Short mmCIF file of C-alpha atoms in Angstrom, two decimals:
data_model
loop_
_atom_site.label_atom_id
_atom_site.label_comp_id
_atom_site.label_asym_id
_atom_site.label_seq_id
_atom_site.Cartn_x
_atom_site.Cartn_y
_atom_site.Cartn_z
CA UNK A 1 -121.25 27.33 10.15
CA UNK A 2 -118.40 29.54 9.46
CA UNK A 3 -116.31 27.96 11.89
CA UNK A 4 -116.83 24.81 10.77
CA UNK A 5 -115.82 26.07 7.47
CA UNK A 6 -112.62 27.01 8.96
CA UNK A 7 -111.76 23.90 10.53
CA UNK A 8 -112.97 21.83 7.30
CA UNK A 9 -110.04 24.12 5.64
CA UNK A 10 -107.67 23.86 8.22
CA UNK A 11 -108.25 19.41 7.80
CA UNK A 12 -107.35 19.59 4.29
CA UNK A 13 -104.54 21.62 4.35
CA UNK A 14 -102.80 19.62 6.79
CA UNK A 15 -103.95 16.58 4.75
CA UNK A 16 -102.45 18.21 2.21
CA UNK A 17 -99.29 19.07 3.44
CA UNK A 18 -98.97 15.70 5.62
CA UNK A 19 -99.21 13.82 2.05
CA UNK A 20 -97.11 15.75 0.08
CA UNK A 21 -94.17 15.13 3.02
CA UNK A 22 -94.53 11.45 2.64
CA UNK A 23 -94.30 11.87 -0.93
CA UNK A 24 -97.41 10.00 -1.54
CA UNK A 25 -100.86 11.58 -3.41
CA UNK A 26 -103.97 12.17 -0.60
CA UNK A 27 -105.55 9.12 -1.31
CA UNK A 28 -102.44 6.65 -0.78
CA UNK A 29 -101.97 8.87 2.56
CA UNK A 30 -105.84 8.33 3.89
CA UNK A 31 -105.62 4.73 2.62
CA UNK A 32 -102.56 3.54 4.78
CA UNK A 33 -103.52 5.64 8.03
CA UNK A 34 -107.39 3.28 7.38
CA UNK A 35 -104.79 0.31 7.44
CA UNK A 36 -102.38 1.55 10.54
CA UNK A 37 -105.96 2.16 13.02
CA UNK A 38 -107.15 -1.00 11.58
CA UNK A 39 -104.09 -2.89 12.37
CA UNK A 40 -103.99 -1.30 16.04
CA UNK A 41 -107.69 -2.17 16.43
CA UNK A 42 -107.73 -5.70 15.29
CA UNK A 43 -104.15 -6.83 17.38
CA UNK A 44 -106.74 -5.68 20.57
CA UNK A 45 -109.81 -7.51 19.22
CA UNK A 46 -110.70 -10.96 20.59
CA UNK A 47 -112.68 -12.20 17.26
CA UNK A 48 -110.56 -15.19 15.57
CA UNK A 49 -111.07 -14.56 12.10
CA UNK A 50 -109.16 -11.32 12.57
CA UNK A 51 -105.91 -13.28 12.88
CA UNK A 52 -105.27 -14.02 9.20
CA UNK A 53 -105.62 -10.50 8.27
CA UNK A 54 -103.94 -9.41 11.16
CA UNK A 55 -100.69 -11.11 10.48
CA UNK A 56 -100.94 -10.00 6.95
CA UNK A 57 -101.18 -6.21 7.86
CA UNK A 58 -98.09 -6.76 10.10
CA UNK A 59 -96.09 -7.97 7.68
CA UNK A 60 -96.72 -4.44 5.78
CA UNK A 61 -94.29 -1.75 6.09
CA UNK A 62 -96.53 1.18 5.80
CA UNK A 63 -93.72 3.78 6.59
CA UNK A 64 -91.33 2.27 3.41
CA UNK A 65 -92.33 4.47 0.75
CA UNK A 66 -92.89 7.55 2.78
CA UNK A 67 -90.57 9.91 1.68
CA UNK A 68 -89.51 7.75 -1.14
CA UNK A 69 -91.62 9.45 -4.12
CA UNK A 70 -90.33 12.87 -2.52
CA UNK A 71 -86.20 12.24 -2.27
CA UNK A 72 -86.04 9.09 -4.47
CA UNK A 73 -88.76 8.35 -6.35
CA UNK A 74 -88.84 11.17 -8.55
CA UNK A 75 -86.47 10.19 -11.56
CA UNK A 76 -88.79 7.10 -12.49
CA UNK A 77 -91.34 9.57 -13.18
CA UNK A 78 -89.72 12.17 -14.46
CA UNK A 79 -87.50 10.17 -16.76
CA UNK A 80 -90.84 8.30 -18.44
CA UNK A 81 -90.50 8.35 -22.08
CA UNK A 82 -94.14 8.54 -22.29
CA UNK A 83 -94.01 11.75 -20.17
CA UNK A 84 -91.42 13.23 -21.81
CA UNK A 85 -92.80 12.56 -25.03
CA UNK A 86 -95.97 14.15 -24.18
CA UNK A 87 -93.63 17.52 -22.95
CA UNK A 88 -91.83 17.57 -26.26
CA UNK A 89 -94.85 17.31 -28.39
CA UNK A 90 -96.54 20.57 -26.59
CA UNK A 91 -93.50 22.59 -28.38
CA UNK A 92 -93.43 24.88 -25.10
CA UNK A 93 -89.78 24.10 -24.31
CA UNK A 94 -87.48 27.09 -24.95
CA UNK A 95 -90.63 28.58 -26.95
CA UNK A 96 -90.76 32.39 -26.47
CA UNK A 97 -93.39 33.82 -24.40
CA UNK A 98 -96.58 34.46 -25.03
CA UNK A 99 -99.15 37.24 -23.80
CA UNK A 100 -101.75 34.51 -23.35
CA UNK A 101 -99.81 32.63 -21.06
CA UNK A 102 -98.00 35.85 -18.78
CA UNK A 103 -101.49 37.24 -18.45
CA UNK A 104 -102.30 33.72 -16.83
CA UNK A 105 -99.44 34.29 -14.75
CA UNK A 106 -100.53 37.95 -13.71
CA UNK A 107 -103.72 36.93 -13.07
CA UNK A 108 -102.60 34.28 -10.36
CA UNK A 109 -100.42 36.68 -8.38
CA UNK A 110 -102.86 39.17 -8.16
CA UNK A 111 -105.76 36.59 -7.55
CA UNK A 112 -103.75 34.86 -4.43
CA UNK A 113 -101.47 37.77 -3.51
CA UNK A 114 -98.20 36.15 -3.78
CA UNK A 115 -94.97 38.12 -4.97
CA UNK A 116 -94.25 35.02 -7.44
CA UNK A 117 -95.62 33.40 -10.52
CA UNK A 118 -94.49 30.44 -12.95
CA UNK A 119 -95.90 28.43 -15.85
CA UNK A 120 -93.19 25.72 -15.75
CA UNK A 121 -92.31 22.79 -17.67
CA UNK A 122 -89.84 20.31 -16.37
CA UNK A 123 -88.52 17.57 -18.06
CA UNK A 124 -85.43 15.04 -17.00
CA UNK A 125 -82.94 17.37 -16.52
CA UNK A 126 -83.94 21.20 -16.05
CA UNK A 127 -87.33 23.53 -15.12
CA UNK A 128 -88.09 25.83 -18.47
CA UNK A 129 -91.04 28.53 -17.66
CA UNK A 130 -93.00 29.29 -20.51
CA UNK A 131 -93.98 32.11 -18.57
CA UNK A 132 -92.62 33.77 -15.10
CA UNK A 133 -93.70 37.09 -12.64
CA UNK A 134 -91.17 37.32 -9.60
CA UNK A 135 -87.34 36.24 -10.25
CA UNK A 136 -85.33 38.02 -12.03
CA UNK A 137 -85.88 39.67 -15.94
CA UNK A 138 -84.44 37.02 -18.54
CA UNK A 139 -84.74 34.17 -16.11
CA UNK A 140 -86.69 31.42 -18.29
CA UNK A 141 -85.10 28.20 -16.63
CA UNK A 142 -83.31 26.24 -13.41
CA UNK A 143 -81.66 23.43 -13.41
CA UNK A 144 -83.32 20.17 -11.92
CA UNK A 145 -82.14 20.79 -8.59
CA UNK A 146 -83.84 24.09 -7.90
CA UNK A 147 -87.01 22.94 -8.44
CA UNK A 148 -90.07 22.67 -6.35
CA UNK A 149 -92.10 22.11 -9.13
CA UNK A 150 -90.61 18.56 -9.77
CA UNK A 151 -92.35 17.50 -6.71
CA UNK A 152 -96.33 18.25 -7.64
CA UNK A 153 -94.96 16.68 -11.49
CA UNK A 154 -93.87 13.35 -9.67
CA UNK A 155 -96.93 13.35 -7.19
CA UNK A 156 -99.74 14.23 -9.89
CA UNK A 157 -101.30 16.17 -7.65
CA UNK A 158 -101.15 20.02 -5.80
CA UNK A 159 -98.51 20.23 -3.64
CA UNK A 160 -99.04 22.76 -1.03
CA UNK A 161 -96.40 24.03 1.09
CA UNK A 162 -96.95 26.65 3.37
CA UNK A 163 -93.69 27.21 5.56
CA UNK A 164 -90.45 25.20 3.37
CA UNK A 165 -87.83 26.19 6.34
CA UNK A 166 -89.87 23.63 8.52
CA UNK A 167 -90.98 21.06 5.69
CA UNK A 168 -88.85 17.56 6.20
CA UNK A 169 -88.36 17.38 2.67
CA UNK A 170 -88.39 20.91 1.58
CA UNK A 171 -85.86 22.80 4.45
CA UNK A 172 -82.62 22.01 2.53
CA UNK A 173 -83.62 22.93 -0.84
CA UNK A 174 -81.71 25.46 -2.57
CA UNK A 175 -84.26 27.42 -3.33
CA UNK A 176 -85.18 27.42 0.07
CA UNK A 177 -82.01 27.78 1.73
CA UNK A 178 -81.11 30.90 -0.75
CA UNK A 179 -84.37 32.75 0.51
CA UNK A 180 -85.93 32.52 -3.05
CA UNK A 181 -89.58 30.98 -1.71
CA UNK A 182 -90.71 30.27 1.53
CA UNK A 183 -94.18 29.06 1.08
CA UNK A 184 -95.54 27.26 -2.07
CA UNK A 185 -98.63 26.00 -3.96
CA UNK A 186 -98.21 24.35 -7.49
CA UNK A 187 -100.60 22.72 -9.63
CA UNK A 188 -99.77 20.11 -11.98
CA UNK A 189 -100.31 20.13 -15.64
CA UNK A 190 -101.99 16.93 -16.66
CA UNK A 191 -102.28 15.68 -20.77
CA UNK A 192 -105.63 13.69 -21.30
CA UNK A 193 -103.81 10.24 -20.82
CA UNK A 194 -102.45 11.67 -16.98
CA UNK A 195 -99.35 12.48 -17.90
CA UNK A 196 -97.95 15.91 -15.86
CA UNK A 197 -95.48 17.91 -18.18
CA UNK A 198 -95.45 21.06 -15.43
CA UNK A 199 -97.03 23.28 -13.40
CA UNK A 200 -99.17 26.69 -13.00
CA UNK A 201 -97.29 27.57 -9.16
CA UNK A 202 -97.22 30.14 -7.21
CA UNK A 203 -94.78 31.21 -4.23
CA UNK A 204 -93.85 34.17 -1.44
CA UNK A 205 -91.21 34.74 0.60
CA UNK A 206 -92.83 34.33 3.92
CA UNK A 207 -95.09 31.63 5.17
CA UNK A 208 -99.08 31.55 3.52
CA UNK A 209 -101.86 29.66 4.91
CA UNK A 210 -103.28 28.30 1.64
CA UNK A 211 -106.96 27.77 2.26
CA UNK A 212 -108.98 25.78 -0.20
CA UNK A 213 -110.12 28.49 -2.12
CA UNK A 214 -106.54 29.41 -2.79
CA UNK A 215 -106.39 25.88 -4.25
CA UNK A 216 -109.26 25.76 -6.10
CA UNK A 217 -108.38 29.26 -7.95
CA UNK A 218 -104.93 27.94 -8.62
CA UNK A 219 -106.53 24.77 -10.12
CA UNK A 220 -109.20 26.91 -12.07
CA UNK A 221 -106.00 28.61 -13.97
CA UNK A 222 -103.80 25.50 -14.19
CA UNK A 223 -106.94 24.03 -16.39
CA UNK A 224 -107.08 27.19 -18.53
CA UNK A 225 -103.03 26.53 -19.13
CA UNK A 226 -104.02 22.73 -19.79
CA UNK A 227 -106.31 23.62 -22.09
CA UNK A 228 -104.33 25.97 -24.15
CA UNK A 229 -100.70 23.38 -24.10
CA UNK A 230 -103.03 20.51 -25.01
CA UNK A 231 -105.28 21.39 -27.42
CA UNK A 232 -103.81 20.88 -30.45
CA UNK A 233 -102.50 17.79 -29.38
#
């Protein structure tokens, strides 16, 4: 059983990871590789009725958003006025810290052993973290660019990276190319009406396998930070 276990683990993080390269959520990903096999099945099939669906599934470019919600598609969500709303009204932005939220922080590097820690809120034009473990004392924010966290805010969903040098998207990234993360796992921060403000994200220097219970701890925490920026909203 254990074994199984293992390869159950291994199949979701490269799920996972596969998804988050295309720049589409795990469900979009599973839902267009259903429509590829079925395409490549029903061109060999002799039943007749197939045709109309066939030619309708060829004229589908399944490929022409991948990568799109990772390089270009971020600004549409990002600059939502709805989502930005939502970020303002938490009054976390350029708020000082808080011991409630660094011992969140603490508590995820020593839960997943990483050397890095954020609570980060990103908005249109820069990262702010409400609370940091791991760069430098008196850093609080990056500009746009240098964020990884940008990418789980425009998904909606985990983003799990656990090598960046080799990630198509991810191997060109400042932060990447400067040697400040190598592997990363970031969990969005989600209002009640699905709007992500940030993230609770972790990183390292060298590469991490991030098994599901990695995940599922990081998730755990990110819904204790949800709790606490939303609830008197």
């Amino acid at each position: 059983m254990a074994e199984f276990s293992s390869v159950d683990e291994q199949l979701d993080r490269a799920l996972r990871s596969q998804a988050a390269r295309a720049g589409v959520s795990v469900d979009v990903y599973v839902q267009r590789a259903v429509a590829e096999r079925l395409l490549r099945d029903l061109q060999t099939s002799d039943d007749p009725e197939s045709a109309e669906l066939v030619d309708v599934l060829s004229r589908i470019d399944f490929g022409a958003e991948a990568g799109g919600l990772a390089r270009t598609g971020l600004h549409p969500v990002l600059d939502d006025p709805a989502r930005l709303k939502v970020l303002r009204d938490t009054g976390l932005l350029d708020s000082e810290p808080e011991p409630s939220y660094d011992r969140i922080v603490t508590m995820a590097v020593e839960a997943l052993g990483v050397e890095a820690a954020a609570i980060s809120l990103v908005d249109d034009h820069r990262q702010f973290f409400k609370a940091v473990l791991g760069l430098p004392e008196g850093v609080r924010e990056t500009t746009l660019d240098r964020s990884v966290c940008r990418y789980a805010v425009s998904l909606g969903e985990p983003l799990v990276v656990e090598d960046a040098r080799t990630d198509p998207v991810l191997h060109d990234h400042p932060a990447v190319t400067d040697g400040t993360l190598v592997s990363y796992a970031g969990v969005p921060l989600i209002d009640p009406t699905g709007h992500a403000v940030g993230t609770l994200c972790v990183w390292d220097t060298k590469p991490r396998q991030w098994s599901t219970g990695h995940v599922q701890i990081l998730d755990d925490l990110a819904h204790v930070v949800s709790d606490r920026v939303f609830a008197a909203n």
